[in-house]
mmCIF file with all atom_site columns, C-alpha atoms in Angstrom:
data_model
loop_
_atom_site.group_PDB
_atom_site.id
_atom_site.type_symbol
_atom_site.label_atom_id
_atom_site.label_alt_id
_atom_site.label_comp_id
_atom_site.label_asym_id
_atom_site.label_entity_id
_atom_site.label_seq_id
_atom_site.pdbx_PDB_ins_code
_atom_site.Cartn_x
_atom_site.Cartn_y
_atom_site.Cartn_z
_atom_site.occupancy
_atom_site.B_iso_or_equiv
_atom_site.pdbx_formal_charge
_atom_site.auth_seq_id
_atom_site.auth_comp_id
_atom_site.auth_asym_id
_atom_site.auth_atom_id
_atom_site.pdbx_PDB_model_num
ATOM 1  C CA . MET A 1 1  ? 6.581   -4.854 -5.321  1.00 63.00 ? 11 MET A CA 1
ATOM 2  C CA . LYS A 1 2  ? 4.004   -7.073 -6.977  1.00 72.00 ? 12 LYS A CA 1
ATOM 3  C CA . ASN A 1 3  ? 1.166   -5.119 -5.364  1.00 84.00 ? 13 ASN A CA 1
ATOM 4  C CA . LYS A 1 4  ? 2.494   -1.792 -6.698  1.00 84.00 ? 14 LYS A CA 1
ATOM 5  C CA . LYS A 1 5  ? 2.869   -3.238 -10.186 1.00 86.00 ? 15 LYS A CA 1
ATOM 6  C CA . LEU A 1 6  ? -0.698  -4.568 -10.098 1.00 87.00 ? 16 LEU A CA 1
ATOM 7  C CA . THR A 1 7  ? -2.022  -1.202 -8.869  1.00 90.00 ? 17 THR A CA 1
ATOM 8  C CA . ALA A 1 8  ? -0.140  0.688  -11.588 1.00 90.00 ? 18 ALA A CA 1
ATOM 9  C CA . THR A 1 9  ? -1.475  -1.698 -14.254 1.00 91.00 ? 19 THR A CA 1
ATOM 10 C CA . ALA A 1 10 ? -5.045  -1.349 -12.955 1.00 91.00 ? 20 ALA A CA 1
ATOM 11 C CA . ILE A 1 11 ? -4.777  2.450  -12.957 1.00 91.00 ? 21 ILE A CA 1
ATOM 12 C CA . ALA A 1 12 ? -3.389  2.438  -16.505 1.00 91.00 ? 22 ALA A CA 1
ATOM 13 C CA . ILE A 1 13 ? -6.202  0.185  -17.760 1.00 90.00 ? 23 ILE A CA 1
ATOM 14 C CA . ALA A 1 14 ? -8.879  2.245  -15.960 1.00 86.00 ? 24 ALA A CA 1
ATOM 15 C CA . SER A 1 15 ? -7.429  5.466  -17.403 1.00 85.00 ? 25 SER A CA 1
ATOM 16 C CA . ALA A 1 16 ? -7.444  4.002  -20.913 1.00 84.00 ? 26 ALA A CA 1
ATOM 17 C CA . ILE A 1 17 ? -11.068 2.890  -20.559 1.00 81.00 ? 27 ILE A CA 1
ATOM 18 C CA . VAL A 1 18 ? -12.209 6.257  -19.199 1.00 76.00 ? 28 VAL A CA 1
ATOM 19 C CA . THR A 1 19 ? -10.324 8.089  -21.949 1.00 77.00 ? 29 THR A CA 1
ATOM 20 C CA . ALA A 1 20 ? -11.764 5.922  -24.720 1.00 74.00 ? 30 ALA A CA 1
ATOM 21 C CA . ALA A 1 21 ? -15.315 5.656  -23.345 1.00 67.00 ? 31 ALA A CA 1
ATOM 22 C CA . PRO A 1 22 ? -16.643 8.957  -24.758 1.00 60.00 ? 32 PRO A CA 1
ATOM 23 C CA . ARG A 1 23 ? -15.419 7.965  -28.213 1.00 61.00 ? 33 ARG A CA 1
ATOM 24 C CA . PHE A 1 24 ? -17.297 4.681  -28.028 1.00 62.00 ? 34 PHE A CA 1
ATOM 25 C CA . ALA A 1 25 ? -20.429 6.188  -26.493 1.00 57.00 ? 35 ALA A CA 1
ATOM 26 C CA . ASN A 1 26 ? -20.466 9.265  -28.756 1.00 62.00 ? 36 ASN A CA 1
ATOM 27 C CA . ALA A 1 27 ? -20.955 11.316 -25.580 1.00 62.00 ? 37 ALA A CA 1
ATOM 28 C CA . CYS A 1 28 ? -20.580 14.757 -27.115 1.00 69.00 ? 38 CYS A CA 1
ATOM 29 C CA . ALA A 1 29 ? -23.853 16.062 -28.496 1.00 70.00 ? 39 ALA A CA 1
ATOM 30 C CA . THR A 1 30 ? -22.165 18.299 -31.064 1.00 72.00 ? 40 THR A CA 1
ATOM 31 C CA . CYS A 1 31 ? -19.161 16.187 -32.080 1.00 71.00 ? 41 CYS A CA 1
ATOM 32 C CA . GLY A 1 32 ? -20.931 14.586 -35.029 1.00 70.00 ? 42 GLY A CA 1
ATOM 33 C CA . LEU A 1 33 ? -22.539 17.789 -36.263 1.00 73.00 ? 43 LEU A CA 1
ATOM 34 C CA . ALA A 1 34 ? -21.232 20.186 -38.880 1.00 73.00 ? 44 ALA A CA 1
ATOM 35 C CA . ASP A 1 35 ? -20.437 23.791 -37.953 1.00 72.00 ? 45 ASP A CA 1
ATOM 36 C CA . GLY A 1 36 ? -23.356 25.182 -39.951 1.00 79.00 ? 46 GLY A CA 1
ATOM 37 C CA . ASP A 1 37 ? -25.941 22.755 -38.567 1.00 82.00 ? 47 ASP A CA 1
ATOM 38 C CA . GLN A 1 38 ? -28.973 24.213 -36.754 1.00 88.00 ? 48 GLN A CA 1
ATOM 39 C CA . ALA A 1 39 ? -28.621 21.742 -33.857 1.00 84.00 ? 49 ALA A CA 1
ATOM 40 C CA . PHE A 1 40 ? -25.019 22.834 -33.302 1.00 83.00 ? 50 PHE A CA 1
ATOM 41 C CA . HIS A 1 41 ? -26.122 26.468 -33.080 1.00 85.00 ? 51 HIS A CA 1
ATOM 42 C CA . ALA A 1 42 ? -29.003 25.508 -30.742 1.00 87.00 ? 52 ALA A CA 1
ATOM 43 C CA . TYR A 1 43 ? -26.671 23.667 -28.345 1.00 85.00 ? 53 TYR A CA 1
ATOM 44 C CA . LYS A 1 44 ? -24.230 26.585 -28.258 1.00 85.00 ? 54 LYS A CA 1
ATOM 45 C CA . THR A 1 45 ? -26.993 29.121 -27.648 1.00 89.00 ? 55 THR A CA 1
ATOM 46 C CA . SER A 1 46 ? -28.651 27.073 -24.915 1.00 91.00 ? 56 SER A CA 1
ATOM 47 C CA . VAL A 1 47 ? -25.354 26.696 -23.062 1.00 90.00 ? 57 VAL A CA 1
ATOM 48 C CA . LEU A 1 48 ? -24.802 30.451 -23.208 1.00 93.00 ? 58 LEU A CA 1
ATOM 49 C CA . PHE A 1 49 ? -28.281 31.102 -21.808 1.00 94.00 ? 59 PHE A CA 1
ATOM 50 C CA . MET A 1 50 ? -27.740 28.573 -19.011 1.00 95.00 ? 60 MET A CA 1
ATOM 51 C CA . LEU A 1 51 ? -24.445 30.241 -18.108 1.00 95.00 ? 61 LEU A CA 1
ATOM 52 C CA . ALA A 1 52 ? -25.817 33.785 -18.205 1.00 96.00 ? 62 ALA A CA 1
ATOM 53 C CA . SER A 1 53 ? -29.140 33.304 -16.414 1.00 96.00 ? 63 SER A CA 1
ATOM 54 C CA . PRO A 1 54 ? -27.797 32.983 -12.827 1.00 96.00 ? 64 PRO A CA 1
ATOM 55 C CA . TYR A 1 55 ? -25.741 36.154 -13.273 1.00 97.00 ? 65 TYR A CA 1
ATOM 56 C CA . ALA A 1 56 ? -28.716 38.014 -14.723 1.00 97.00 ? 66 ALA A CA 1
ATOM 57 C CA . ALA A 1 57 ? -30.950 36.890 -11.847 1.00 97.00 ? 67 ALA A CA 1
ATOM 58 C CA . PHE A 1 58 ? -28.336 37.904 -9.261  1.00 97.00 ? 68 PHE A CA 1
ATOM 59 C CA . ALA A 1 59 ? -27.889 41.306 -10.925 1.00 97.00 ? 69 ALA A CA 1
ATOM 60 C CA . ALA A 1 60 ? -31.659 41.902 -11.049 1.00 97.00 ? 70 ALA A CA 1
ATOM 61 C CA . ILE A 1 61 ? -32.152 40.996 -7.380  1.00 98.00 ? 71 ILE A CA 1
ATOM 62 C CA . GLY A 1 62 ? -29.114 43.080 -6.394  1.00 97.00 ? 72 GLY A CA 1
ATOM 63 C CA . GLY A 1 63 ? -30.342 46.060 -8.420  1.00 97.00 ? 73 GLY A CA 1
ATOM 64 C CA . ILE A 1 64 ? -33.821 45.930 -6.901  1.00 97.00 ? 74 ILE A CA 1
ATOM 65 C CA . THR A 1 65 ? -32.360 45.617 -3.398  1.00 97.00 ? 75 THR A CA 1
ATOM 66 C CA . TYR A 1 66 ? -30.033 48.567 -3.999  1.00 96.00 ? 76 TYR A CA 1
ATOM 67 C CA . PHE A 1 67 ? -32.894 50.641 -5.421  1.00 95.00 ? 77 PHE A CA 1
ATOM 68 C CA . TYR A 1 68 ? -35.075 50.036 -2.347  1.00 94.00 ? 78 TYR A CA 1
ATOM 69 C CA . TYR A 1 69 ? -32.163 50.655 0.011   1.00 93.00 ? 79 TYR A CA 1
ATOM 70 C CA . ARG A 1 70 ? -31.366 53.997 -1.627  1.00 92.00 ? 80 ARG A CA 1
ATOM 71 C CA . ARG A 1 71 ? -35.049 54.897 -1.613  1.00 90.00 ? 81 ARG A CA 1
ATOM 72 C CA . SER A 1 72 ? -35.391 54.163 2.105   1.00 89.00 ? 82 SER A CA 1
ATOM 73 C CA . THR A 1 73 ? -32.360 56.255 3.068   1.00 88.00 ? 83 THR A CA 1
ATOM 74 C CA . ARG A 1 74 ? -33.349 59.262 0.938   1.00 83.00 ? 84 ARG A CA 1
ATOM 75 C CA . HIS A 1 75 ? -33.880 62.480 2.884   1.00 76.00 ? 85 HIS A CA 1
ATOM 76 C CA . ASP A 1 76 ? -37.326 63.984 2.398   1.00 71.00 ? 86 ASP A CA 1
ATOM 77 C CA . PRO A 1 77 ? -37.270 67.802 2.933   1.00 70.00 ? 87 PRO A CA 1
ATOM 78 C CA . LYS A 1 78 ? -41.025 67.940 3.707   1.00 74.00 ? 88 LYS A CA 1
ATOM 79 C CA . SER A 1 79 ? -40.736 65.667 6.700   1.00 67.00 ? 89 SER A CA 1
ATOM 80 C CA . ASP A 1 80 ? -37.922 67.669 8.284   1.00 61.00 ? 90 ASP A CA 1
ATOM 81 C CA . THR A 1 81 ? -38.622 67.913 12.020  1.00 60.00 ? 91 THR A CA 1
ATOM 82 C CA . LYS A 1 82 ? -37.032 70.709 14.044  1.00 54.00 ? 92 LYS A CA 1
#
């Protein structure tokens, strides 16, 4: 019983420290900035670019692959052998 109580207390203290740590460390880059600040806009825009770039790269590679696949399977009437 004592061991369970000690474990529960340790978990509660660790949870409180982890929850409060970002407030003490000022971990969020935009938390102290106003909505109209240039740095706030720059952080938002950079995150959007970082999220979109893998999808754009995948779509470009997929489109090029599809284009070459369709080109290779195209029937050429001049090279028709009978």
